[in-house]
Amino acid sequence: MLNTDDYQYSLPIRVRDYETDSQGIVNNANYLHYLEITRHDFCEQAGTSFRAMQEHGLDPVVRKIEIEYLSSLTMGDTMISCLRMRRAGARFIFTQDIYHAVTHTPVVRATVTIVCLENGQLSRGDRLADAFAAYL
Amino acid sequence: MLNTDDYQYSLPIRVRDYETDSQGIVNNANYLHYLEITRHDFCEQAGTSFRAMQEHGLDPVVRKIEIEYLSSLTMGDTMISCLRMRRAGARFIFTQDIYHAVTHTPVVRATVTIVCLENGQLSRGDRLADAFAAYL
Amino acid sequence: MLNTDDYQYSLPIRVRDYETDSQGIVNNANYLHYLEITRHDFCEQAGTSFRAMQEHGLDPVVRKIEIEYLSSLTMGDTMISCLRMRRAGARFIFTQDIYHAVTHTPVVRATVTIVCLENGQLSRGDRLADAFAAYL
Amino acid sequence: MLNTDDYQYSLPIRVRDYETDSQGIVNNANYLHYLEITRHDFCEQAGTSFRAMQEHGLDPVVRKIEIEYLSSLTMGDTMISCLRMRRAGARFIFTQDIYHAVTHTPVVRATVTIVCLENGQLSRGDRLADAFAAYL
């Protein structure tokens, strides 16, 4: 169940009706959008932004996603999207779990691996690590 | 009913299951995607592409859309997306109608007004008119 | 410019980075999503919900949208999405304008016509009018 | 590199311009859409459809996705989306790899685990296995 102490950041997100499909539940691809929104909001809390990074020639790209679908969200639901990060060399590993906001039951569990391009080349990630120093 | 002689271009498009919503029908916003796909494919048939135009400092932007929803598409359906264009000064008017591929009943009727930016400024559209000379 | 007295409801919405396209601006189709989110949130403020209406055999459907694109939104921007409604017989007309949250410049102006199906048949709209009596 | 003998099904899919984001490349979430389209088309080739299964009380749901992003697709690109499947008890494992249609370089590698609900309960998958007998 949800324990916010396990995470460095959490964001409530409401399901938008158009994100549900003919089964009446949120389509699997939309969860990658929720995860991305959460990472980008987290960046801003950390004092940077995806856009600012791009403008400085720093391009974080998704290298790998593992996502388990445990339960469903439907129209009108609100989720709590939680995140913690760690560095593994040139890779940054985001543990991203989504819970139902009311029942606190897990909805998805994901691990997202980000690497950082600098001017088009794979970087060692030192500049990204600096930006997130408070969280690493 | 569908009469392809009324149009300069037509493109069959199949509904993707994730484009339907909880009502089991294609969400209204997706039709704007279908219209855009059709315009971009038409551009290629006309010997240019959206990307090529952008690379030459030419930026067609949507200025106005009027769209009527007449019937619904659902999972598994295929549509015929039809288009004809005309120029009205600096504006290019696309008549874009979508029909059910099997029954030929009208699904949406739309009028899309495009203007052209050149290096960020509104242009008179002469370069875009050149690109589509065969259709104007 | 934005004058909230002109509207019955307004909702701040933040652009999600994935909603921008290769031109760096929000793709035209996403504005229909913003308009839909605003109508659905307005419904909830009015004491009903899209889902609740569906469960009672009441199915509001979009019949027509006219939308003018006046300026662009980009990554990181927040908009104010404003709405007022009126009834015209069986049709409900939503005036929906979106403004940049900081500059208050108009982004899109839209008119959305909704009709109401009851058990699959076009209704006179009396039940929908009841639900929105406070706003009509 | 692409070897179609490694797969049971392959589907060419063209990138739609709106699927690219501000980095000019296809957003990570869209690949889940491509994978879904491929599975659904494969179902049809196997003589069934997602809709038909739903109508018979059979509800295949995504349980887990692992996806690696190896290179990018951009506007105008076409991909070859390849699939093979195997059964592991109640789970159906789809190996789904996407290649650039021209260069045949790998774009994403994914493993998608599907389970099957029957009337809302997790099933042993025997009915789904029957539907795909020719491929298992």
PDB file of N, CA and C in Angstrom, chain B residues 22-23 27-29 32-33 36 39 50 54 59-70, chain C residues 22-23 27-29 32-33 36 39 50 54 59-70:
ATOM      1  N   SER B  22     -14.761   5.599 -23.744  1.00  0.00           N
ATOM      2  CA  SER B  22     -15.625   4.755 -22.910  1.00  0.00           C
ATOM      3  C   SER B  22     -17.016   4.585 -23.515  1.00  0.00           C
ATOM      4  N   GLN B  23     -17.380   5.452 -24.466  1.00  0.00           N
ATOM      5  CA  GLN B  23     -18.653   5.271 -25.156  1.00  0.00           C
ATOM      6  C   GLN B  23     -18.519   4.253 -26.295  1.00  0.00           C
ATOM      7  N   ASN B  27     -13.202   9.180 -30.086  1.00  0.00           N
ATOM      8  CA  ASN B  27     -13.283  10.472 -29.405  1.00  0.00           C
ATOM      9  C   ASN B  27     -13.167  11.615 -30.406  1.00  0.00           C
ATOM     10  N   ASN B  28     -13.929  12.689 -30.161  1.00  0.00           N
ATOM     11  CA  ASN B  28     -13.996  13.804 -31.126  1.00  0.00           C
ATOM     12  C   ASN B  28     -12.637  14.379 -31.522  1.00  0.00           C
ATOM     13  N   ALA B  29     -11.683  14.420 -30.593  1.00  0.00           N
ATOM     14  CA  ALA B  29     -10.387  15.028 -30.903  1.00  0.00           C
ATOM     15  C   ALA B  29      -9.608  14.224 -31.940  1.00  0.00           C
ATOM     16  N   LEU B  32      -9.474  15.284 -35.629  1.00  0.00           N
ATOM     17  CA  LEU B  32      -8.503  16.300 -36.052  1.00  0.00           C
ATOM     18  C   LEU B  32      -7.170  15.659 -36.426  1.00  0.00           C
ATOM     19  N   HIS B  33      -6.830  14.580 -35.749  1.00  0.00           N
ATOM     20  CA  HIS B  33      -5.647  13.823 -36.165  1.00  0.00           C
ATOM     21  C   HIS B  33      -5.860  13.228 -37.557  1.00  0.00           C
ATOM     22  N   GLU B  36      -5.478  15.825 -40.148  1.00  0.00           N
ATOM     23  CA  GLU B  36      -4.075  16.230 -40.308  1.00  0.00           C
ATOM     24  C   GLU B  36      -3.284  15.191 -41.103  1.00  0.00           C
ATOM     25  N   ARG B  39      -4.140  15.638 -44.727  1.00  0.00           N
ATOM     26  CA  ARG B  39      -3.462  16.791 -45.357  1.00  0.00           C
ATOM     27  C   ARG B  39      -1.990  16.496 -45.600  1.00  0.00           C
ATOM     28  N   PHE B  50       5.382  18.097 -45.070  1.00  0.00           N
ATOM     29  CA  PHE B  50       5.337  19.016 -43.960  1.00  0.00           C
ATOM     30  C   PHE B  50       6.755  19.306 -43.461  1.00  0.00           C
ATOM     31  N   GLN B  54       8.906  22.838 -43.474  1.00  0.00           N
ATOM     32  CA  GLN B  54       9.523  23.398 -42.267  1.00  0.00           C
ATOM     33  C   GLN B  54      11.009  23.679 -42.474  1.00  0.00           C
ATOM     34  N   ASP B  59       6.047  27.477 -42.745  1.00  0.00           N
ATOM     35  CA  ASP B  59       5.370  26.819 -41.629  1.00  0.00           C
ATOM     36  C   ASP B  59       3.856  26.958 -41.784  1.00  0.00           C
ATOM     37  N   PRO B  60       3.207  25.953 -42.391  1.00  0.00           N
ATOM     38  CA  PRO B  60       1.746  26.028 -42.500  1.00  0.00           C
ATOM     39  C   PRO B  60       1.143  25.818 -41.116  1.00  0.00           C
ATOM     40  N   VAL B  61       0.247  26.707 -40.707  1.00  0.00           N
ATOM     41  CA  VAL B  61      -0.407  26.531 -39.406  1.00  0.00           C
ATOM     42  C   VAL B  61      -1.923  26.568 -39.572  1.00  0.00           C
ATOM     43  N   VAL B  62      -2.586  25.802 -38.720  1.00  0.00           N
ATOM     44  CA  VAL B  62      -4.037  25.759 -38.734  1.00  0.00           C
ATOM     45  C   VAL B  62      -4.573  27.036 -38.095  1.00  0.00           C
ATOM     46  N   ARG B  63      -5.441  27.732 -38.835  1.00  0.00           N
ATOM     47  CA  ARG B  63      -5.999  28.978 -38.325  1.00  0.00           C
ATOM     48  C   ARG B  63      -7.424  28.790 -37.797  1.00  0.00           C
ATOM     49  N   LYS B  64      -8.153  27.849 -38.417  1.00  0.00           N
ATOM     50  CA  LYS B  64      -9.547  27.652 -38.038  1.00  0.00           C
ATOM     51  C   LYS B  64     -10.012  26.272 -38.486  1.00  0.00           C
ATOM     52  N   ILE B  65     -10.826  25.651 -37.656  1.00  0.00           N
ATOM     53  CA  ILE B  65     -11.451  24.377 -38.035  1.00  0.00           C
ATOM     54  C   ILE B  65     -12.942  24.446 -37.692  1.00  0.00           C
ATOM     55  N   GLU B  66     -13.764  24.093 -38.657  1.00  0.00           N
ATOM     56  CA  GLU B  66     -15.177  23.872 -38.398  1.00  0.00           C
ATOM     57  C   GLU B  66     -15.456  22.417 -38.700  1.00  0.00           C
ATOM     58  N   ILE B  67     -16.001  21.701 -37.729  1.00  0.00           N
ATOM     59  CA  ILE B  67     -16.217  20.268 -37.923  1.00  0.00           C
ATOM     60  C   ILE B  67     -17.584  19.860 -37.383  1.00  0.00           C
ATOM     61  N   GLU B  68     -18.330  19.165 -38.238  1.00  0.00           N
ATOM     62  CA  GLU B  68     -19.627  18.623 -37.846  1.00  0.00           C
ATOM     63  C   GLU B  68     -19.502  17.120 -37.696  1.00  0.00           C
ATOM     64  N   TYR B  69     -20.042  16.601 -36.597  1.00  0.00           N
ATOM     65  CA  TYR B  69     -20.019  15.172 -36.334  1.00  0.00           C
ATOM     66  C   TYR B  69     -21.381  14.590 -36.699  1.00  0.00           C
ATOM     67  N   LEU B  70     -21.429  13.755 -37.734  1.00  0.00           N
ATOM     68  CA  LEU B  70     -22.693  13.279 -38.279  1.00  0.00           C
ATOM     69  C   LEU B  70     -23.021  11.852 -37.874  1.00  0.00           C
TER      70      LEU B  70
ATOM     71  N   SER C  22       6.389  18.588 -33.186  1.00  0.00           N
ATOM     72  CA  SER C  22       7.730  18.897 -33.670  1.00  0.00           C
ATOM     73  C   SER C  22       7.937  20.397 -33.903  1.00  0.00           C
ATOM     74  N   GLN C  23       6.839  21.150 -33.974  1.00  0.00           N
ATOM     75  CA  GLN C  23       6.988  22.602 -34.085  1.00  0.00           C
ATOM     76  C   GLN C  23       7.198  23.228 -32.694  1.00  0.00           C
ATOM     77  N   ASN C  27      -0.208  20.646 -30.375  1.00  0.00           N
ATOM     78  CA  ASN C  27      -0.883  20.189 -31.595  1.00  0.00           C
ATOM     79  C   ASN C  27      -2.370  20.552 -31.553  1.00  0.00           C
ATOM     80  N   ASN C  28      -2.907  20.946 -32.714  1.00  0.00           N
ATOM     81  CA  ASN C  28      -4.287  21.455 -32.777  1.00  0.00           C
ATOM     82  C   ASN C  28      -5.330  20.520 -32.156  1.00  0.00           C
ATOM     83  N   ALA C  29      -5.136  19.208 -32.280  1.00  0.00           N
ATOM     84  CA  ALA C  29      -6.149  18.277 -31.766  1.00  0.00           C
ATOM     85  C   ALA C  29      -6.241  18.298 -30.242  1.00  0.00           C
ATOM     86  N   LEU C  32      -9.032  20.210 -28.435  1.00  0.00           N
ATOM     87  CA  LEU C  32     -10.347  19.590 -28.237  1.00  0.00           C
ATOM     88  C   LEU C  32     -10.368  18.784 -26.940  1.00  0.00           C
ATOM     89  N   HIS C  33      -9.225  18.206 -26.586  1.00  0.00           N
ATOM     90  CA  HIS C  33      -9.143  17.546 -25.278  1.00  0.00           C
ATOM     91  C   HIS C  33      -9.307  18.575 -24.144  1.00  0.00           C
ATOM     92  N   GLU C  36     -12.871  19.509 -23.793  1.00  0.00           N
ATOM     93  CA  GLU C  36     -13.657  18.420 -23.205  1.00  0.00           C
ATOM     94  C   GLU C  36     -13.432  18.325 -21.694  1.00  0.00           C
ATOM     95  N   ARG C  39     -15.428  21.060 -20.066  1.00  0.00           N
ATOM     96  CA  ARG C  39     -16.865  20.766 -19.980  1.00  0.00           C
ATOM     97  C   ARG C  39     -17.145  19.723 -18.904  1.00  0.00           C
ATOM     98  N   PHE C  50     -20.198  13.309 -16.352  1.00  0.00           N
ATOM     99  CA  PHE C  50     -20.371  12.636 -17.619  1.00  0.00           C
ATOM    100  C   PHE C  50     -20.719  11.168 -17.388  1.00  0.00           C
ATOM    101  N   GLN C  54     -24.181   9.083 -18.296  1.00  0.00           N
ATOM    102  CA  GLN C  54     -24.194   7.841 -19.083  1.00  0.00           C
ATOM    103  C   GLN C  54     -24.933   6.734 -18.349  1.00  0.00           C
ATOM    104  N   ASP C  59     -26.824  10.601 -22.878  1.00  0.00           N
ATOM    105  CA  ASP C  59     -25.548  10.570 -23.557  1.00  0.00           C
ATOM    106  C   ASP C  59     -25.309  11.873 -24.321  1.00  0.00           C
ATOM    107  N   PRO C  60     -24.644  12.843 -23.692  1.00  0.00           N
ATOM    108  CA  PRO C  60     -24.358  14.074 -24.419  1.00  0.00           C
ATOM    109  C   PRO C  60     -23.316  13.795 -25.494  1.00  0.00           C
ATOM    110  N   VAL C  61     -23.575  14.201 -26.724  1.00  0.00           N
ATOM    111  CA  VAL C  61     -22.591  13.994 -27.792  1.00  0.00           C
ATOM    112  C   VAL C  61     -22.288  15.313 -28.490  1.00  0.00           C
ATOM    113  N   VAL C  62     -21.056  15.435 -28.939  1.00  0.00           N
ATOM    114  CA  VAL C  62     -20.632  16.635 -29.660  1.00  0.00           C
ATOM    115  C   VAL C  62     -21.195  16.583 -31.073  1.00  0.00           C
ATOM    116  N   ARG C  63     -21.900  17.653 -31.462  1.00  0.00           N
ATOM    117  CA  ARG C  63     -22.504  17.700 -32.786  1.00  0.00           C
ATOM    118  C   ARG C  63     -21.684  18.576 -33.741  1.00  0.00           C
ATOM    119  N   LYS C  64     -21.042  19.607 -33.185  1.00  0.00           N
ATOM    120  CA  LYS C  64     -20.314  20.553 -34.029  1.00  0.00           C
ATOM    121  C   LYS C  64     -19.289  21.306 -33.188  1.00  0.00           C
ATOM    122  N   ILE C  65     -18.132  21.564 -33.768  1.00  0.00           N
ATOM    123  CA  ILE C  65     -17.125  22.407 -33.112  1.00  0.00           C
ATOM    124  C   ILE C  65     -16.597  23.399 -34.131  1.00  0.00           C
ATOM    125  N   GLU C  66     -16.594  24.655 -33.737  1.00  0.00           N
ATOM    126  CA  GLU C  66     -15.884  25.679 -34.510  1.00  0.00           C
ATOM    127  C   GLU C  66     -14.782  26.207 -33.619  1.00  0.00           C
ATOM    128  N   ILE C  67     -13.563  26.167 -34.104  1.00  0.00           N
ATOM    129  CA  ILE C  67     -12.437  26.586 -33.273  1.00  0.00           C
ATOM    130  C   ILE C  67     -11.461  27.432 -34.081  1.00  0.00           C
ATOM    131  N   GLU C  68     -11.140  28.602 -33.532  1.00  0.00           N
ATOM    132  CA  GLU C  68     -10.135  29.480 -34.132  1.00  0.00           C
ATOM    133  C   GLU C  68      -8.868  29.425 -33.300  1.00  0.00           C
ATOM    134  N   TYR C  69      -7.740  29.279 -33.981  1.00  0.00           N
ATOM    135  CA  TYR C  69      -6.438  29.231 -33.317  1.00  0.00           C
ATOM    136  C   TYR C  69      -5.781  30.599 -33.445  1.00  0.00           C
ATOM    137  N   LEU C  70      -5.630  31.304 -32.323  1.00  0.00           N
ATOM    138  CA  LEU C  70      -5.177  32.694 -32.359  1.00  0.00           C
ATOM    139  C   LEU C  70      -3.722  32.857 -31.969  1.00  0.00           C
TER     140      LEU C  70
END
